Amino acid sequence: MVELKTDRSIDAMYEAGQVVADALKAVRKAAGVGVSLLELDEVAREVLRGAGAGSPFLGYRPSFAPTPFPAVICASVNDAIVHGVPDGYRLRDGDLVSVDFGAELGGWVGDSAISFLVGTPRAGDVRLVETAERALAAGIGAAVVGNRIGDIAHAIGTVCRAAGYGILDGFGGHGIGRRMHEDPPVPNEGRPGRGMPLRHGMVLAIEPMLIGGGTDGFRTAPDGWTLRTVDGSRAAHAEHTVAITTAGPRVLTAR
């Protein structure tokens, strides 16, 4: 069931979203050659503490997971697409890093993700990250009252496929509110004019996940969480929490 949020609830979600935005900004600033993924996780924890917010990631255990998630960020490097578990790995020159983060404040959740390059960028990686951001922007642009879920999916998929990239099979965006994952699912590819109509008060986490090699498949790492490309190509992830309103899409995690 889809819960339509009141305008006051959307304002409260914006406050949670700004904690997310602040944390991702701090993590991006702290990232550099030699910095460990665990150190980046601690940066995000400090932002949560300062805001009096909680983490919807820490301890989260969906049905596919062998263990509860042990961190407040997902940190996915190079061929890791999503759900990377922070560990002692120290960032190297040229790494492509995707960081996904959520915050819970006042009973409401925000969720966002960024991808960025460490040190000397590769031209192919720059294009991949920029395309993920363009796909996200296209999806947000389609998130208007009167459209349907399929219009968002089609907008994202069109950008990704035109650039020759794969789209992570079986994963996409989702509704969000009191819980991190709510109805409806938001695919990253689909047919326009299909699916649930978009109404004022719906709040969605829109999140394209691109695979540089052009295939859609993935493999699960031994940790049971990290999803990696099957061909070793690099991946990028971009995400915002977006409210559907009669005035147009409102990005609650805008940085």
PDB file of C-alpha atoms in Angstrom:
ATOM      1  CA  MET A   1       0.000   0.000   0.000  1.00  0.00           C
ATOM      2  CA  VAL A   2       1.277   3.471  -0.895  1.00  0.00           C
ATOM      3  CA  GLU A   3       1.107   6.095   1.858  1.00  0.00           C
ATOM      4  CA  LEU A   4       0.494   9.629   0.616  1.00  0.00           C
ATOM      5  CA  LYS A   5       2.388  12.088   2.791  1.00  0.00           C
ATOM      6  CA  THR A   6       0.937  15.383   3.960  1.00  0.00           C
ATOM      7  CA  ASP A   7       2.757  18.604   3.163  1.00  0.00           C
ATOM      8  CA  ARG A   8       3.848  18.769   6.803  1.00  0.00           C
ATOM      9  CA  SER A   9       5.229  15.233   6.599  1.00  0.00           C
ATOM     10  CA  ILE A  10       7.126  16.118   3.421  1.00  0.00           C
ATOM     11  CA  ASP A  11       8.669  19.073   5.267  1.00  0.00           C
ATOM     12  CA  ALA A  12       9.741  16.683   8.033  1.00  0.00           C
ATOM     13  CA  MET A  13      11.232  14.340   5.441  1.00  0.00           C
ATOM     14  CA  TYR A  14      13.161  17.301   4.051  1.00  0.00           C
ATOM     15  CA  GLU A  15      14.831  17.711   7.450  1.00  0.00           C
ATOM     16  CA  ALA A  16      15.908  14.064   7.386  1.00  0.00           C
ATOM     17  CA  GLY A  17      17.025  14.536   3.799  1.00  0.00           C
ATOM     18  CA  GLN A  18      19.280  17.410   4.761  1.00  0.00           C
ATOM     19  CA  VAL A  19      21.086  15.196   7.265  1.00  0.00           C
ATOM     20  CA  VAL A  20      21.692  12.797   4.394  1.00  0.00           C
ATOM     21  CA  ALA A  21      22.930  15.613   2.173  1.00  0.00           C
ATOM     22  CA  ASP A  22      25.294  16.874   4.876  1.00  0.00           C
ATOM     23  CA  ALA A  23      26.711  13.404   5.486  1.00  0.00           C
ATOM     24  CA  LEU A  24      27.357  12.695   1.819  1.00  0.00           C
ATOM     25  CA  LYS A  25      29.029  16.085   1.448  1.00  0.00           C
ATOM     26  CA  ALA A  26      31.258  15.324   4.434  1.00  0.00           C
ATOM     27  CA  VAL A  27      32.122  11.846   3.160  1.00  0.00           C
ATOM     28  CA  ARG A  28      32.966  13.186  -0.282  1.00  0.00           C
ATOM     29  CA  LYS A  29      35.216  15.846   1.265  1.00  0.00           C
ATOM     30  CA  ALA A  30      36.985  13.291   3.467  1.00  0.00           C
ATOM     31  CA  ALA A  31      37.571  10.767   0.669  1.00  0.00           C
ATOM     32  CA  GLY A  32      41.070  10.697  -0.761  1.00  0.00           C
ATOM     33  CA  VAL A  33      43.969   8.423  -1.565  1.00  0.00           C
ATOM     34  CA  GLY A  34      44.870   6.437   1.545  1.00  0.00           C
ATOM     35  CA  VAL A  35      41.568   6.977   3.383  1.00  0.00           C
ATOM     36  CA  SER A  36      39.835   3.760   4.421  1.00  0.00           C
ATOM     37  CA  LEU A  37      36.189   2.919   3.862  1.00  0.00           C
ATOM     38  CA  LEU A  38      35.776   2.465   7.619  1.00  0.00           C
ATOM     39  CA  GLU A  39      37.037   6.003   8.118  1.00  0.00           C
ATOM     40  CA  LEU A  40      34.411   7.271   5.691  1.00  0.00           C
ATOM     41  CA  ASP A  41      31.757   5.354   7.627  1.00  0.00           C
ATOM     42  CA  GLU A  42      32.898   7.099  10.814  1.00  0.00           C
ATOM     43  CA  VAL A  43      32.578  10.489   9.107  1.00  0.00           C
ATOM     44  CA  ALA A  44      28.944   9.688   8.317  1.00  0.00           C
ATOM     45  CA  ARG A  45      28.321   8.423  11.865  1.00  0.00           C
ATOM     46  CA  GLU A  46      29.601  11.725  13.232  1.00  0.00           C
ATOM     47  CA  VAL A  47      27.097  13.648  11.108  1.00  0.00           C
ATOM     48  CA  LEU A  48      24.301  11.424  12.431  1.00  0.00           C
ATOM     49  CA  ARG A  49      25.398  12.023  16.008  1.00  0.00           C
ATOM     50  CA  GLY A  50      25.578  15.758  15.489  1.00  0.00           C
ATOM     51  CA  ALA A  51      22.053  15.846  14.049  1.00  0.00           C
ATOM     52  CA  GLY A  52      20.562  13.507  16.642  1.00  0.00           C
ATOM     53  CA  ALA A  53      19.566  11.185  13.823  1.00  0.00           C
ATOM     54  CA  GLY A  54      19.573   7.411  13.448  1.00  0.00           C
ATOM     55  CA  SER A  55      20.660   5.087  10.660  1.00  0.00           C
ATOM     56  CA  PRO A  56      18.180   2.949   8.715  1.00  0.00           C
ATOM     57  CA  PHE A  57      21.165   1.057   7.244  1.00  0.00           C
ATOM     58  CA  LEU A  58      22.833  -0.092  10.471  1.00  0.00           C
ATOM     59  CA  GLY A  59      21.449  -3.491  11.451  1.00  0.00           C
ATOM     60  CA  TYR A  60      19.202  -3.692   8.389  1.00  0.00           C
ATOM     61  CA  ARG A  61      18.656  -7.266   7.243  1.00  0.00           C
ATOM     62  CA  PRO A  62      16.454  -7.937   4.206  1.00  0.00           C
ATOM     63  CA  SER A  63      15.549 -11.487   3.250  1.00  0.00           C
ATOM     64  CA  PHE A  64      18.561 -11.956   0.948  1.00  0.00           C
ATOM     65  CA  ALA A  65      21.149 -10.901   3.515  1.00  0.00           C
ATOM     66  CA  PRO A  66      23.046 -13.490   5.586  1.00  0.00           C
ATOM     67  CA  THR A  67      23.833 -10.974   8.338  1.00  0.00           C
ATOM     68  CA  PRO A  68      22.602  -7.535   9.479  1.00  0.00           C
ATOM     69  CA  PHE A  69      24.335  -4.657   7.699  1.00  0.00           C
ATOM     70  CA  PRO A  70      27.214  -3.505   9.932  1.00  0.00           C
ATOM     71  CA  ALA A  71      27.633   0.129   8.864  1.00  0.00           C
ATOM     72  CA  VAL A  72      25.787   3.408   8.227  1.00  0.00           C
ATOM     73  CA  ILE A  73      27.019   3.800   4.630  1.00  0.00           C
ATOM     74  CA  CYS A  74      27.221   1.448   1.700  1.00  0.00           C
ATOM     75  CA  ALA A  75      30.635   2.008   0.115  1.00  0.00           C
ATOM     76  CA  SER A  76      31.012   0.377  -3.302  1.00  0.00           C
ATOM     77  CA  VAL A  77      34.349   0.686  -5.109  1.00  0.00           C
ATOM     78  CA  ASN A  78      35.085   0.155  -8.821  1.00  0.00           C
ATOM     79  CA  ASP A  79      33.322  -3.067  -9.904  1.00  0.00           C
ATOM     80  CA  ALA A  80      31.058  -3.033  -6.831  1.00  0.00           C
ATOM     81  CA  ILE A  81      27.669  -1.726  -7.942  1.00  0.00           C
ATOM     82  CA  VAL A  82      25.779  -1.338  -4.656  1.00  0.00           C
ATOM     83  CA  HIS A  83      25.600  -2.585  -1.046  1.00  0.00           C
ATOM     84  CA  GLY A  84      29.357  -2.494  -0.495  1.00  0.00           C
ATOM     85  CA  VAL A  85      30.319  -3.148   3.132  1.00  0.00           C
ATOM     86  CA  PRO A  86      32.876  -0.648   4.491  1.00  0.00           C
ATOM     87  CA  ASP A  87      36.117  -2.305   5.583  1.00  0.00           C
ATOM     88  CA  GLY A  88      39.795  -1.471   5.907  1.00  0.00           C
ATOM     89  CA  TYR A  89      40.310  -0.972   2.167  1.00  0.00           C
ATOM     90  CA  ARG A  90      42.209   2.272   1.560  1.00  0.00           C
ATOM     91  CA  LEU A  91      41.247   4.292  -1.464  1.00  0.00           C
ATOM     92  CA  ARG A  92      43.689   4.350  -4.356  1.00  0.00           C
ATOM     93  CA  ASP A  93      44.363   6.825  -7.116  1.00  0.00           C
ATOM     94  CA  GLY A  94      41.727   6.416  -9.831  1.00  0.00           C
ATOM     95  CA  ASP A  95      39.135   4.561  -7.718  1.00  0.00           C
ATOM     96  CA  LEU A  96      35.461   5.036  -8.559  1.00  0.00           C
ATOM     97  CA  VAL A  97      33.463   5.160  -5.315  1.00  0.00           C
ATOM     98  CA  SER A  98      29.703   4.994  -4.811  1.00  0.00           C
ATOM     99  CA  VAL A  99      28.373   5.900  -1.362  1.00  0.00           C
ATOM    100  CA  ASP A 100      24.757   5.257  -0.375  1.00  0.00           C
ATOM    101  CA  PHE A 101      23.495   6.706   2.905  1.00  0.00           C
ATOM    102  CA  GLY A 102      20.272   7.096   4.838  1.00  0.00           C
ATOM    103  CA  ALA A 103      19.174   8.968   7.942  1.00  0.00           C
ATOM    104  CA  GLU A 104      16.129   8.732  10.195  1.00  0.00           C
ATOM    105  CA  LEU A 105      15.023  11.884  11.970  1.00  0.00           C
ATOM    106  CA  GLY A 106      11.750  12.460  13.785  1.00  0.00           C
ATOM    107  CA  GLY A 107      10.389   9.167  12.509  1.00  0.00           C
ATOM    108  CA  TRP A 108      11.056   9.969   8.839  1.00  0.00           C
ATOM    109  CA  VAL A 109      13.747   8.612   6.522  1.00  0.00           C
ATOM    110  CA  GLY A 110      15.892  10.142   3.763  1.00  0.00           C
ATOM    111  CA  ASP A 111      18.047   8.170   1.329  1.00  0.00           C
ATOM    112  CA  SER A 112      20.568   9.298  -1.288  1.00  0.00           C
ATOM    113  CA  ALA A 113      23.678   8.123  -3.121  1.00  0.00           C
ATOM    114  CA  ILE A 114      26.590   9.697  -4.970  1.00  0.00           C
ATOM    115  CA  SER A 115      29.431   8.393  -7.110  1.00  0.00           C
ATOM    116  CA  PHE A 116      32.781  10.146  -7.409  1.00  0.00           C
ATOM    117  CA  LEU A 117      36.379   9.618  -8.458  1.00  0.00           C
ATOM    118  CA  VAL A 118      39.435   9.618  -6.235  1.00  0.00           C
ATOM    119  CA  GLY A 119      42.664  11.203  -7.438  1.00  0.00           C
ATOM    120  CA  THR A 120      43.340  11.053 -11.170  1.00  0.00           C
ATOM    121  CA  PRO A 121      40.069  10.421 -13.055  1.00  0.00           C
ATOM    122  CA  ARG A 122      39.718   8.116 -16.043  1.00  0.00           C
ATOM    123  CA  ALA A 123      37.732   9.589 -18.932  1.00  0.00           C
ATOM    124  CA  GLY A 124      35.486   6.516 -19.086  1.00  0.00           C
ATOM    125  CA  ASP A 125      34.699   6.767 -15.396  1.00  0.00           C
ATOM    126  CA  VAL A 126      33.869  10.457 -15.674  1.00  0.00           C
ATOM    127  CA  ARG A 127      31.388   9.660 -18.438  1.00  0.00           C
ATOM    128  CA  LEU A 128      29.861   6.820 -16.422  1.00  0.00           C
ATOM    129  CA  VAL A 129      29.317   8.993 -13.335  1.00  0.00           C
ATOM    130  CA  GLU A 130      27.959  11.877 -15.394  1.00  0.00           C
ATOM    131  CA  THR A 131      25.531   9.533 -17.141  1.00  0.00           C
ATOM    132  CA  ALA A 132      24.275   8.194 -13.807  1.00  0.00           C
ATOM    133  CA  GLU A 133      23.600  11.763 -12.718  1.00  0.00           C
ATOM    134  CA  ARG A 134      21.840  12.563 -16.003  1.00  0.00           C
ATOM    135  CA  ALA A 135      19.708   9.437 -15.667  1.00  0.00           C
ATOM    136  CA  LEU A 136      18.749  10.486 -12.142  1.00  0.00           C
ATOM    137  CA  ALA A 137      17.866  13.985 -13.351  1.00  0.00           C
ATOM    138  CA  ALA A 138      15.743  12.501 -16.142  1.00  0.00           C
ATOM    139  CA  GLY A 139      13.899  10.297 -13.663  1.00  0.00           C
ATOM    140  CA  ILE A 140      13.258  13.247 -11.361  1.00  0.00           C
ATOM    141  CA  GLY A 141      12.039  15.294 -14.304  1.00  0.00           C
ATOM    142  CA  ALA A 142       9.409  12.636 -15.042  1.00  0.00           C
ATOM    143  CA  ALA A 143       8.258  12.511 -11.401  1.00  0.00           C
ATOM    144  CA  VAL A 144       5.255  14.788 -11.863  1.00  0.00           C
ATOM    145  CA  VAL A 145       1.596  14.505 -10.976  1.00  0.00           C
ATOM    146  CA  GLY A 146      -0.285  12.859 -13.844  1.00  0.00           C
ATOM    147  CA  ASN A 147       2.643  10.742 -15.002  1.00  0.00           C
ATOM    148  CA  ARG A 148       3.096   7.109 -14.025  1.00  0.00           C
ATOM    149  CA  ILE A 149       5.880   5.024 -12.508  1.00  0.00           C
ATOM    150  CA  GLY A 150       6.659   3.756 -16.006  1.00  0.00           C
ATOM    151  CA  ASP A 151       7.439   7.298 -17.132  1.00  0.00           C
ATOM    152  CA  ILE A 152      10.166   7.572 -14.502  1.00  0.00           C
ATOM    153  CA  ALA A 153      11.519   4.143 -15.429  1.00  0.00           C
ATOM    154  CA  HIS A 154      11.483   4.971 -19.140  1.00  0.00           C
ATOM    155  CA  ALA A 155      13.280   8.283 -18.610  1.00  0.00           C
ATOM    156  CA  ILE A 156      16.067   6.617 -16.629  1.00  0.00           C
ATOM    157  CA  GLY A 157      16.423   3.644 -18.934  1.00  0.00           C
ATOM    158  CA  THR A 158      16.540   5.770 -22.066  1.00  0.00           C
ATOM    159  CA  VAL A 159      19.551   7.732 -20.801  1.00  0.00           C
ATOM    160  CA  CYS A 160      21.379   4.599 -19.637  1.00  0.00           C
ATOM    161  CA  ARG A 161      20.829   2.538 -22.783  1.00  0.00           C
ATOM    162  CA  ALA A 162      21.631   5.409 -25.140  1.00  0.00           C
ATOM    163  CA  ALA A 163      25.048   5.649 -23.477  1.00  0.00           C
ATOM    164  CA  GLY A 164      25.631   1.905 -23.874  1.00  0.00           C
ATOM    165  CA  TYR A 165      25.506   1.024 -20.185  1.00  0.00           C
ATOM    166  CA  GLY A 166      23.895  -1.877 -18.375  1.00  0.00           C
ATOM    167  CA  ILE A 167      21.220  -1.487 -15.694  1.00  0.00           C
ATOM    168  CA  LEU A 168      21.481  -3.591 -12.532  1.00  0.00           C
ATOM    169  CA  ASP A 169      19.027  -6.443 -13.024  1.00  0.00           C
ATOM    170  CA  GLY A 170      16.206  -6.725 -10.505  1.00  0.00           C
ATOM    171  CA  PHE A 171      17.051  -3.633  -8.456  1.00  0.00           C
ATOM    172  CA  GLY A 172      15.678  -0.103  -8.574  1.00  0.00           C
ATOM    173  CA  GLY A 173      14.154   2.686  -6.551  1.00  0.00           C
ATOM    174  CA  HIS A 174      11.341   2.513  -4.037  1.00  0.00           C
ATOM    175  CA  GLY A 175       8.835   4.379  -1.976  1.00  0.00           C
ATOM    176  CA  ILE A 176      10.162   5.878   1.241  1.00  0.00           C
ATOM    177  CA  GLY A 177       8.716   7.489   4.364  1.00  0.00           C
ATOM    178  CA  ARG A 178       8.473   6.063   7.849  1.00  0.00           C
ATOM    179  CA  ARG A 179      10.540   3.149   6.560  1.00  0.00           C
ATOM    180  CA  MET A 180      13.443   3.100   4.148  1.00  0.00           C
ATOM    181  CA  HIS A 181      11.708   0.748   1.718  1.00  0.00           C
ATOM    182  CA  GLU A 182       8.014   1.235   1.058  1.00  0.00           C
ATOM    183  CA  ASP A 183       5.700   0.762  -1.909  1.00  0.00           C
ATOM    184  CA  PRO A 184       5.826   1.360  -4.802  1.00  0.00           C
ATOM    185  CA  PRO A 185       8.896  -0.136  -6.495  1.00  0.00           C
ATOM    186  CA  VAL A 186      10.472   2.210  -9.056  1.00  0.00           C
ATOM    187  CA  PRO A 187      12.237   0.278 -11.855  1.00  0.00           C
ATOM    188  CA  ASN A 188      15.130   1.805 -13.767  1.00  0.00           C
ATOM    189  CA  GLU A 189      13.715   0.728 -17.117  1.00  0.00           C
ATOM    190  CA  GLY A 190      10.167   0.442 -18.370  1.00  0.00           C
ATOM    191  CA  ARG A 191       7.444   1.554 -20.728  1.00  0.00           C
ATOM    192  CA  PRO A 192       6.000   5.077 -20.534  1.00  0.00           C
ATOM    193  CA  GLY A 193       2.386   5.464 -19.555  1.00  0.00           C
ATOM    194  CA  ARG A 194       2.393   2.228 -17.562  1.00  0.00           C
ATOM    195  CA  GLY A 195       2.248   1.533 -13.849  1.00  0.00           C
ATOM    196  CA  MET A 196       0.894   3.398 -10.864  1.00  0.00           C
ATOM    197  CA  PRO A 197      -0.223   7.006 -11.406  1.00  0.00           C
ATOM    198  CA  LEU A 198       1.879   9.616  -9.599  1.00  0.00           C
ATOM    199  CA  ARG A 199      -0.073  11.628  -7.029  1.00  0.00           C
ATOM    200  CA  HIS A 200       0.671  14.567  -4.780  1.00  0.00           C
ATOM    201  CA  GLY A 201       2.157  13.231  -1.543  1.00  0.00           C
ATOM    202  CA  MET A 202       3.982  10.218  -2.973  1.00  0.00           C
ATOM    203  CA  VAL A 203       7.656  10.150  -1.974  1.00  0.00           C
ATOM    204  CA  LEU A 204      10.102   8.042  -3.957  1.00  0.00           C
ATOM    205  CA  ALA A 205      13.780   7.150  -3.772  1.00  0.00           C
ATOM    206  CA  ILE A 206      14.848   7.288  -7.422  1.00  0.00           C
ATOM    207  CA  GLU A 207      18.173   5.540  -8.012  1.00  0.00           C
ATOM    208  CA  PRO A 208      19.735   4.510 -11.328  1.00  0.00           C
ATOM    209  CA  MET A 209      22.526   1.929 -10.992  1.00  0.00           C
ATOM    210  CA  LEU A 210      24.692   1.731 -14.124  1.00  0.00           C
ATOM    211  CA  ILE A 211      27.124  -0.968 -15.238  1.00  0.00           C
ATOM    212  CA  GLY A 212      29.932   0.280 -17.447  1.00  0.00           C
ATOM    213  CA  GLY A 213      30.377  -2.935 -19.426  1.00  0.00           C
ATOM    214  CA  GLY A 214      26.844  -2.832 -20.822  1.00  0.00           C
ATOM    215  CA  THR A 215      25.531  -6.047 -19.266  1.00  0.00           C
ATOM    216  CA  ASP A 216      22.799  -6.172 -16.606  1.00  0.00           C
ATOM    217  CA  GLY A 217      23.948  -9.167 -14.574  1.00  0.00           C
ATOM    218  CA  PHE A 218      25.750  -9.171 -11.240  1.00  0.00           C
ATOM    219  CA  ARG A 219      27.424 -11.520  -8.828  1.00  0.00           C
ATOM    220  CA  THR A 220      27.158 -11.464  -5.067  1.00  0.00           C
ATOM    221  CA  ALA A 221      30.418 -11.183  -3.147  1.00  0.00           C
ATOM    222  CA  PRO A 222      31.270 -13.627  -0.327  1.00  0.00           C
ATOM    223  CA  ASP A 223      30.091 -11.092   2.274  1.00  0.00           C
ATOM    224  CA  GLY A 224      26.548 -11.749   1.035  1.00  0.00           C
ATOM    225  CA  TRP A 225      25.899  -8.035   0.534  1.00  0.00           C
ATOM    226  CA  THR A 226      28.121  -6.489  -2.129  1.00  0.00           C
ATOM    227  CA  LEU A 227      26.841  -6.806  -5.701  1.00  0.00           C
ATOM    228  CA  ARG A 228      29.631  -6.756  -8.311  1.00  0.00           C
ATOM    229  CA  THR A 229      29.670  -6.600 -12.104  1.00  0.00           C
ATOM    230  CA  VAL A 230      30.138  -9.991 -13.734  1.00  0.00           C
ATOM    231  CA  ASP A 231      32.663  -8.658 -16.255  1.00  0.00           C
ATOM    232  CA  GLY A 232      34.763  -6.614 -13.844  1.00  0.00           C
ATOM    233  CA  SER A 233      33.660  -3.321 -15.398  1.00  0.00           C
ATOM    234  CA  ARG A 234      33.025  -0.319 -13.206  1.00  0.00           C
ATOM    235  CA  ALA A 235      29.661   0.865 -11.936  1.00  0.00           C
ATOM    236  CA  ALA A 236      28.015   4.077 -10.753  1.00  0.00           C
ATOM    237  CA  HIS A 237      25.018   4.827  -8.529  1.00  0.00           C
ATOM    238  CA  ALA A 238      23.063   8.067  -8.079  1.00  0.00           C
ATOM    239  CA  GLU A 239      20.002   8.579  -5.884  1.00  0.00           C
ATOM    240  CA  HIS A 240      17.709  11.222  -4.411  1.00  0.00           C
ATOM    241  CA  THR A 241      14.590  11.151  -2.256  1.00  0.00           C
ATOM    242  CA  VAL A 242      11.907  12.987  -4.211  1.00  0.00           C
ATOM    243  CA  ALA A 243       8.413  14.149  -3.227  1.00  0.00           C
ATOM    244  CA  ILE A 244       5.727  14.277  -5.917  1.00  0.00           C
ATOM    245  CA  THR A 245       3.832  17.568  -5.546  1.00  0.00           C
ATOM    246  CA  THR A 246       1.422  19.624  -7.610  1.00  0.00           C
ATOM    247  CA  ALA A 247       4.195  22.236  -7.860  1.00  0.00           C
ATOM    248  CA  GLY A 248       6.579  19.679  -9.377  1.00  0.00           C
ATOM    249  CA  PRO A 249       9.142  17.244  -7.974  1.00  0.00           C
ATOM    250  CA  ARG A 250      10.723  18.333  -4.695  1.00  0.00           C
ATOM    251  CA  VAL A 251      14.171  16.849  -4.108  1.00  0.00           C
ATOM    252  CA  LEU A 252      14.384  16.308  -0.348  1.00  0.00           C
ATOM    253  CA  THR A 253      18.039  15.224  -0.322  1.00  0.00           C
ATOM    254  CA  ALA A 254      19.329  17.958  -2.634  1.00  0.00           C
ATOM    255  CA  ARG A 255      22.931  18.864  -1.801  1.00  0.00           C
TER     256      ARG A 255
END
